[in-house]
Coordinates of N, CA and C in Angstrom, one line a residue:
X1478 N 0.8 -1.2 0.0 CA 0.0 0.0 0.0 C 0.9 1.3 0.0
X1479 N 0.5 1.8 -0.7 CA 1.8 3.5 -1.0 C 1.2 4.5 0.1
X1480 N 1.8 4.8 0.9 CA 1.5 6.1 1.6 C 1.7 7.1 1.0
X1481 N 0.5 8.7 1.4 CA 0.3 10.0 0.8 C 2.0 10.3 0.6
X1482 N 2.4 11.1 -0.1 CA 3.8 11.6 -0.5 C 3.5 12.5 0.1
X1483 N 4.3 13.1 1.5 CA 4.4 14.3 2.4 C 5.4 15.5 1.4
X1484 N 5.2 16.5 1.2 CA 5.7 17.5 1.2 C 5.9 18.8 1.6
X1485 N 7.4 19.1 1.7 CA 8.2 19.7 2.4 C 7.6 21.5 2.1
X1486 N 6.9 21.3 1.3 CA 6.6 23.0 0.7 C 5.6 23.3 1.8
X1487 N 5.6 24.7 1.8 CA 4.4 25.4 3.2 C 3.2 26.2 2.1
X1488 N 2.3 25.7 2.4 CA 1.4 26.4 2.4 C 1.3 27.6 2.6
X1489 N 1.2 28.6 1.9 CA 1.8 30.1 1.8 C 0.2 30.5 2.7
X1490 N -0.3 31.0 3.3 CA -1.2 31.7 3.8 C -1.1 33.3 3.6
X1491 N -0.3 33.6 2.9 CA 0.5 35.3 2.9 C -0.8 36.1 1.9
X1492 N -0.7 37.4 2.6 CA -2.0 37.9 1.5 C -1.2 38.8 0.4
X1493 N -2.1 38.9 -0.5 CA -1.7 39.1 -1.7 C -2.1 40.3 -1.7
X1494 N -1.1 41.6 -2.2 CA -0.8 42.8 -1.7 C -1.4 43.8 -3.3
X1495 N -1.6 44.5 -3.0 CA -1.8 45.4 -3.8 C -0.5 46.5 -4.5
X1496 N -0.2 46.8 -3.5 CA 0.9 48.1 -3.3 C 2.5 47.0 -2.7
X1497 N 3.7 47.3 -2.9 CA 4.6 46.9 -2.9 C 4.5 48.0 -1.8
X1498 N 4.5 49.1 -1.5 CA 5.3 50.2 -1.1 C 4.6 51.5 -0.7
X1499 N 3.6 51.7 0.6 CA 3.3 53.0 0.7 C 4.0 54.1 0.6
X1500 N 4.2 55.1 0.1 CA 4.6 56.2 0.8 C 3.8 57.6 1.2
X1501 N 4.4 58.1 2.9 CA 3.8 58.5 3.5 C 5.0 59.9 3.2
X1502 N 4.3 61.1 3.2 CA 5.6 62.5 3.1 C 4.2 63.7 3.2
X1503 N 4.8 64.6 3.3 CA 4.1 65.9 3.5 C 5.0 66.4 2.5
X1504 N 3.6 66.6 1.3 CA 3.8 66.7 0.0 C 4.8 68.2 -0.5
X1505 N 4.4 69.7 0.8 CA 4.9 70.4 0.6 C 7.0 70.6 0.9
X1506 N 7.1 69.7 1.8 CA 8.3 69.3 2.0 C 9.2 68.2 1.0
X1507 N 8.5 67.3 0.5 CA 9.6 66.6 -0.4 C 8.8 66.0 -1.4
X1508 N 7.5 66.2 -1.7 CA 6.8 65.5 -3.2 C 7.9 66.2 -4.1
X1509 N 8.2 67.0 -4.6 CA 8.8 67.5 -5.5 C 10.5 67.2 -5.8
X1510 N 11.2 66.9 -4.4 CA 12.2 66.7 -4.4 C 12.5 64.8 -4.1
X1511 N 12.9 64.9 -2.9 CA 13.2 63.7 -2.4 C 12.5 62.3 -3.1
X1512 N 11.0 62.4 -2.6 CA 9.6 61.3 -2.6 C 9.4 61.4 -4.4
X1513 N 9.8 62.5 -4.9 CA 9.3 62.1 -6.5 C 10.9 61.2 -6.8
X1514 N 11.9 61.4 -6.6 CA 13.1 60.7 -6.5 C 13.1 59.1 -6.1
X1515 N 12.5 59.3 -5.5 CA 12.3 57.4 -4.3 C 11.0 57.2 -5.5
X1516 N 10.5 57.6 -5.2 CA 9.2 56.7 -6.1 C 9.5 56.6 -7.6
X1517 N 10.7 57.4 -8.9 CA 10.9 57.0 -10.0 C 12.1 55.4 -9.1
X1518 N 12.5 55.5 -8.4 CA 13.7 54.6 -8.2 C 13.0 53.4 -8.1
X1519 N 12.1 53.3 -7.3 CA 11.3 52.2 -6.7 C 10.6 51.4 -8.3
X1520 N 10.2 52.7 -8.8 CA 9.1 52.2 -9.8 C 10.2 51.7 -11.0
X1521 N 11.5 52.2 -10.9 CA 13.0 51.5 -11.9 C 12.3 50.1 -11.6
X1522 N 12.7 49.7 -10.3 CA 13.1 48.0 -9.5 C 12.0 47.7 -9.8
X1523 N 10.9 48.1 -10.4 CA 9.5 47.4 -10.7 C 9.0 46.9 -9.6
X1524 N 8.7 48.2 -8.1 CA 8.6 48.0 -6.7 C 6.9 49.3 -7.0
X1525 N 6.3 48.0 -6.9 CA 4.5 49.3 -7.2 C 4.6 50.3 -6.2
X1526 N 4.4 51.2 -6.2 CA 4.2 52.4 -4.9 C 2.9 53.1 -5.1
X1527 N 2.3 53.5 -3.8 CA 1.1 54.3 -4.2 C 1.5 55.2 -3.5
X1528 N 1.4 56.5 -4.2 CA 1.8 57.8 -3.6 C -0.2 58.8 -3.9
X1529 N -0.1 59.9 -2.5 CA -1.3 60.3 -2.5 C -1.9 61.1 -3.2
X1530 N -0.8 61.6 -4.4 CA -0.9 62.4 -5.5 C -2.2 62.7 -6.1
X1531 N -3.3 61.5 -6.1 CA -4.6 61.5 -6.7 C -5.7 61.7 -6.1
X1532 N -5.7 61.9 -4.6 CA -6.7 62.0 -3.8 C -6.6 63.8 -3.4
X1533 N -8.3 63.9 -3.0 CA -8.2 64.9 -2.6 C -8.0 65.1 -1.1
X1534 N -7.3 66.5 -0.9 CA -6.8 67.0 0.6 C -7.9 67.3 1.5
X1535 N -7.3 66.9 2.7 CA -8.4 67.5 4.0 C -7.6 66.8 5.0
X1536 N -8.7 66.8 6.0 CA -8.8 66.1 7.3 C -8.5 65.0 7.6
X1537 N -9.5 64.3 7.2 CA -9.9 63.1 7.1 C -9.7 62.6 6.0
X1538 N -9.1 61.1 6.4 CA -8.2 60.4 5.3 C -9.1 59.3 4.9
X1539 N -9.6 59.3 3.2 CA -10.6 58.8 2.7 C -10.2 56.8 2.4
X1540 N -11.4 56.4 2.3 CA -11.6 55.3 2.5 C -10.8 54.5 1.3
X1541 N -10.1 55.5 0.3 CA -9.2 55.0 -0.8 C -7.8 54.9 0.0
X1542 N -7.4 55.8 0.8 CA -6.3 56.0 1.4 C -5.9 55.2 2.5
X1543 N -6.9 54.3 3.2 CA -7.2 53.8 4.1 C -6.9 51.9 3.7
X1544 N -7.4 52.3 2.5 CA -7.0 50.4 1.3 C -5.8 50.4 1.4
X1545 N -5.1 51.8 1.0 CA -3.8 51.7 -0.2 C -3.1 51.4 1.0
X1546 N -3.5 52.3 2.6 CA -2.1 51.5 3.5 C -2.5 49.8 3.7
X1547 N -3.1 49.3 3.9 CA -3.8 48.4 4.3 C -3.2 47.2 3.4
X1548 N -3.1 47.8 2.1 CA -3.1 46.4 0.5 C -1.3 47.0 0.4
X1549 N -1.0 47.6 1.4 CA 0.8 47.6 1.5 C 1.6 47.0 2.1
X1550 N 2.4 46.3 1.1 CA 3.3 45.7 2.1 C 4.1 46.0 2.8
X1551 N 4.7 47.2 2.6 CA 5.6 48.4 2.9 C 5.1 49.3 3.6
X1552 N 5.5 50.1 4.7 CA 5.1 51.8 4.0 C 6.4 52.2 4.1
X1553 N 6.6 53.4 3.9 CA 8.0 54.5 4.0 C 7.4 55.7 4.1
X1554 N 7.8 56.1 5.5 CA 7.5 57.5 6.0 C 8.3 58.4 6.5
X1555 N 8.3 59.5 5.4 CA 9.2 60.2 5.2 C 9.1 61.6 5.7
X1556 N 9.3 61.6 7.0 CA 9.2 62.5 8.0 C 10.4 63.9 7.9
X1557 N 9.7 64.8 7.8 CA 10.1 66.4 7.4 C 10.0 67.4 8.1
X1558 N 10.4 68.7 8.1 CA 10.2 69.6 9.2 C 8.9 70.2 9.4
X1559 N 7.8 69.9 8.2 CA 6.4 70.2 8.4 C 5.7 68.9 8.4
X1560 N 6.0 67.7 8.7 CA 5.1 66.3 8.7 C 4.0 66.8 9.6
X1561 N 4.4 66.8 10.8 CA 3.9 66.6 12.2 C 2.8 67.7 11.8
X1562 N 2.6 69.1 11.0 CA 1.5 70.2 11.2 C 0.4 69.8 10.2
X1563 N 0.4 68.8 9.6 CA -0.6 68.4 8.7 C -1.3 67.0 9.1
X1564 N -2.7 67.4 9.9 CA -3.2 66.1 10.3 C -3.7 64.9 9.7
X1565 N -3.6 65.4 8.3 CA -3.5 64.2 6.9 C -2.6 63.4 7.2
X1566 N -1.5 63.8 7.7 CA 0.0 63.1 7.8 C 0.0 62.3 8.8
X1567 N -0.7 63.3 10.0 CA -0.4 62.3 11.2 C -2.1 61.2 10.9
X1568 N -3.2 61.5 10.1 CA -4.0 60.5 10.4 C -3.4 59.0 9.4
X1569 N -2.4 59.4 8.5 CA -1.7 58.2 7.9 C -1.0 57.8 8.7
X1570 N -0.2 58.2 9.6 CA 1.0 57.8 10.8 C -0.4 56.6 11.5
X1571 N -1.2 57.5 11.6 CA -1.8 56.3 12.9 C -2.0 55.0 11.9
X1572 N -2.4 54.9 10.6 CA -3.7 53.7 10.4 C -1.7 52.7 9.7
X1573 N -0.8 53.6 9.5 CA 0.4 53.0 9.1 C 0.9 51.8 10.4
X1574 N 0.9 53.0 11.7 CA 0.9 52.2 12.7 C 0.0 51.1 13.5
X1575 N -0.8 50.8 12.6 CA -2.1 50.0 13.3 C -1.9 49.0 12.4
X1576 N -1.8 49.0 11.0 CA -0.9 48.2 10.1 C -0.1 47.3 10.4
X1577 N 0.8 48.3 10.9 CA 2.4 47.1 11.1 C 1.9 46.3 13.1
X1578 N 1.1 47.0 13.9 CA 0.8 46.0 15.0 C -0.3 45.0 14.7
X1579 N -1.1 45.0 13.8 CA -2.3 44.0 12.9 C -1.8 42.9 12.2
X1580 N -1.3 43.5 11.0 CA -0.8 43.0 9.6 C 0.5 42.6 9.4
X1581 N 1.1 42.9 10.8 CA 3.0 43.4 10.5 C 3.5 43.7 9.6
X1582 N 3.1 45.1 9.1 CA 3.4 45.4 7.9 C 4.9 46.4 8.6
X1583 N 5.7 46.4 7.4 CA 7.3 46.7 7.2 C 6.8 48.1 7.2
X1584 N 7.3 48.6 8.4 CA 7.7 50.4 8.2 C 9.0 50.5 8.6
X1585 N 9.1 51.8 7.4 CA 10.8 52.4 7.2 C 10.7 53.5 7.5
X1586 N 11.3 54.4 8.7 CA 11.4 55.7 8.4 C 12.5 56.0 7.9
X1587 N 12.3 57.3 7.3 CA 13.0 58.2 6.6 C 13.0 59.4 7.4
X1588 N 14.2 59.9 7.7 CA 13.9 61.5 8.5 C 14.9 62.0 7.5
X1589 N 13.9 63.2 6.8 CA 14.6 63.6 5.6 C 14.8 65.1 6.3
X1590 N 16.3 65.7 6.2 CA 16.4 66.8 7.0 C 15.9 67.0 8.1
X1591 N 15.9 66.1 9.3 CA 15.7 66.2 10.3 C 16.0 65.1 10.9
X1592 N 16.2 65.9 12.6 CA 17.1 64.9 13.7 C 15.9 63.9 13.6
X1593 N 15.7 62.9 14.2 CA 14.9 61.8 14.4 C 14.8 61.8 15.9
X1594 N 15.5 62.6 16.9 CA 15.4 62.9 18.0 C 14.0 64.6 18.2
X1595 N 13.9 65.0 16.9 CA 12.8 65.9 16.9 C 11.3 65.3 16.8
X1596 N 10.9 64.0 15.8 CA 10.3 63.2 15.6 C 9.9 62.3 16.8
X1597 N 10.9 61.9 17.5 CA 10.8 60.7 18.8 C 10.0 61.6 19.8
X1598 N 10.3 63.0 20.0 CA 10.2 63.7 21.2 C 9.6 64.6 21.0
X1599 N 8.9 65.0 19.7 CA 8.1 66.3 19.4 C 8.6 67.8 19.9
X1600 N 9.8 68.0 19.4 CA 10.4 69.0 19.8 C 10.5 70.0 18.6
X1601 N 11.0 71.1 18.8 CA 11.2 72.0 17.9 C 9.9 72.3 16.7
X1602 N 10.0 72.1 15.7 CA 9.0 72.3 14.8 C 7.6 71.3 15.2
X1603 N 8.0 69.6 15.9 CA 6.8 69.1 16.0 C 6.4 69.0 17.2
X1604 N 6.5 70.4 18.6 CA 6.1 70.6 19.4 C 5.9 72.1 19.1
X1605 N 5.9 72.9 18.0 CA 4.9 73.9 17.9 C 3.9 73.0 16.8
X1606 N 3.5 72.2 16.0 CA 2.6 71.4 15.5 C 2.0 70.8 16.4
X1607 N 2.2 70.6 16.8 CA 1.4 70.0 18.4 C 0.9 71.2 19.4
X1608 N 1.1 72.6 19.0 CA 0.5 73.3 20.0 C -0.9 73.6 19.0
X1609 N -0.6 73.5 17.6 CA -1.8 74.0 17.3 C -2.9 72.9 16.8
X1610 N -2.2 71.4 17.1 CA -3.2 70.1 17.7 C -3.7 69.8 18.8
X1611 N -3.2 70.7 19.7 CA -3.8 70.4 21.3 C -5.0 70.1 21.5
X1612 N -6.5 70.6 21.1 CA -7.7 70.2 21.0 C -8.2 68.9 20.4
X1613 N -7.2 68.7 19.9 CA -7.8 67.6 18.8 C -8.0 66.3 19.8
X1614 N -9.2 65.7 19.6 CA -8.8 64.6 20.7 C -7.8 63.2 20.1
X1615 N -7.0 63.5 18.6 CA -6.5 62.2 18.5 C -5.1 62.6 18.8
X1616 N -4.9 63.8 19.6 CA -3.5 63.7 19.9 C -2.6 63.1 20.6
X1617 N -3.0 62.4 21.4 CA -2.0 61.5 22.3 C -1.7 60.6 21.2
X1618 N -3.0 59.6 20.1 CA -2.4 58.9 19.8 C -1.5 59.2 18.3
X1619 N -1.2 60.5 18.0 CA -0.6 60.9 17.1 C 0.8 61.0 17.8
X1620 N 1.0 61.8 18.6 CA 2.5 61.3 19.7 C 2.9 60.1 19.9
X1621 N 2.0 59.0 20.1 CA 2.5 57.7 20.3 C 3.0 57.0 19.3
X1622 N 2.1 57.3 18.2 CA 3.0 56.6 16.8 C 4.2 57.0 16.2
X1623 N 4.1 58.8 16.7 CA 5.5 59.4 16.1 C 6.5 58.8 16.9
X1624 N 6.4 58.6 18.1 CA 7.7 57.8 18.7 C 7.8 56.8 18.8
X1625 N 6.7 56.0 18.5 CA 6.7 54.1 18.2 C 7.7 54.7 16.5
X1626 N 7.1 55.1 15.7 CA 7.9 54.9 14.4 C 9.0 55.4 14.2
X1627 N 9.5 56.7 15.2 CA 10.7 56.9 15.1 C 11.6 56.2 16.0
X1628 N 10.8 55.5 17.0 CA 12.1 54.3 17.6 C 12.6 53.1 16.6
X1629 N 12.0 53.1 15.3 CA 12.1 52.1 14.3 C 13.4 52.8 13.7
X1630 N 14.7 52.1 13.8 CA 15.4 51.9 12.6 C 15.2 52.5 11.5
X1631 N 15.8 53.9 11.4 CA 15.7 53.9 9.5 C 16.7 54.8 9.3
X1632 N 16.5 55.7 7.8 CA 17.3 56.4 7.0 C 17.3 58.1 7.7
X1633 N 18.4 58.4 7.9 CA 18.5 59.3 8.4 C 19.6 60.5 7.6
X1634 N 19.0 61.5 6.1 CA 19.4 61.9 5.5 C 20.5 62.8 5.6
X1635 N 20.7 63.2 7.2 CA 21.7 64.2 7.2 C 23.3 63.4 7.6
X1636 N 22.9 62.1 7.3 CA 24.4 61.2 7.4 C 24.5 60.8 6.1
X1637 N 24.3 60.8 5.4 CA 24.9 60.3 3.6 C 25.6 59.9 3.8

C-alpha cells in the first residue's frame, strides 16, 4: 500500500498585496524633491508604490487612502520639518501604525532633513505642531506613533 507523499513545501497563507510600497511624506516638503526621486527609483526596480498624489486633501483620510495602506506591504514615511502640522499626515501615521501592529506590515522611516530625535520627542517644529493640535482629541495617539515609528530603525538623510 503506497502512503500519501508528504511535502516539504508550506502552504503560503500570505496575503496578496496590492501596493509593494506606501509612501507617506508631506507633499509640501519633499513631493517635488526627495519622494518624487524614491518613487521614479522604486518604480525603476519594478517596486509598485502608491503615492497620494490623486486623492483629494483635507482632514480626514478617505476610504481610498485607508485600502492603499492596508493592500501595503511596505510603508515608507518620510518625515520632514512640516510632517507633524498636517493632520492628513499624522492620520496616515496612525492607520500606518495600526498596520504594522495588525498586519506586520514593514515600516521604514525616513527623516529627511531632520534629527529623528525631533520626531521621537516632538520638539522644535513638532512641538509647535502640536501646539496648534492640542484640541484635537487624536492627539495623544498621534504622539505615540511618532515615537513608536521613530524608535524604528531607518534612514537618516543628514548622514549620507
Amino acid at each position: 500500500m503506497n502512503k500519501p507523499k508528504r511535502t516539504s513545501s508550506i502552504v503560503s497563507s500570505s496575503k496578496r498585496y496590492e501596493y509593494d510600497v506606501f509612501l507617506s511624506f508631506r507633499g509640501e516638503d519633499t513631493r517635488k524633491n526627495f519622494t518624487s526621486y524614491l518613487d521614479k527609483a522604486l518604480n525603476k526596480e519594478k517596486i509598485k508604490t502608491f503615492l497620494d498624489d490623486r486623492l483629494e486633501k483635507g482632514d480626514e483620510i478617505s476610504t481610498t487612502l485607508i485600502n492603499a495602506i492596508e493592500n501595503s506591504r511596505i510603508s515608507i514615511v518620510i518625515f520632514s520639518k512640516n510632517y507633524a502640522s498636517s493632520k492628513w499626515c499624522l492620520n496616515e501615521l496612525s492607520k500606518i501604525m495600526e498596520c504594522k501592529r495588525v498586519q506586520k506590515q514593514i515600516v521604514m522611516p525616513v527623516f529627511y532633513d531632520i534629527d529623528p530625535s525631533h520626531v521621537r520627542n516632538q520638539t522644535e517644529g513638532y512641538k509647535d505642531a502640536f501646539e496648534k493640535h492640542k484640541e484635537d482629541s487624536r492627539c495623544n495617539q498621534w504622539r505615540n506613533d511618532l515615537t513608536e515609528a521613530a524608535n524604528i530603525s531607518g534612514w537618516d538623510s543628514r548622514n549620507r
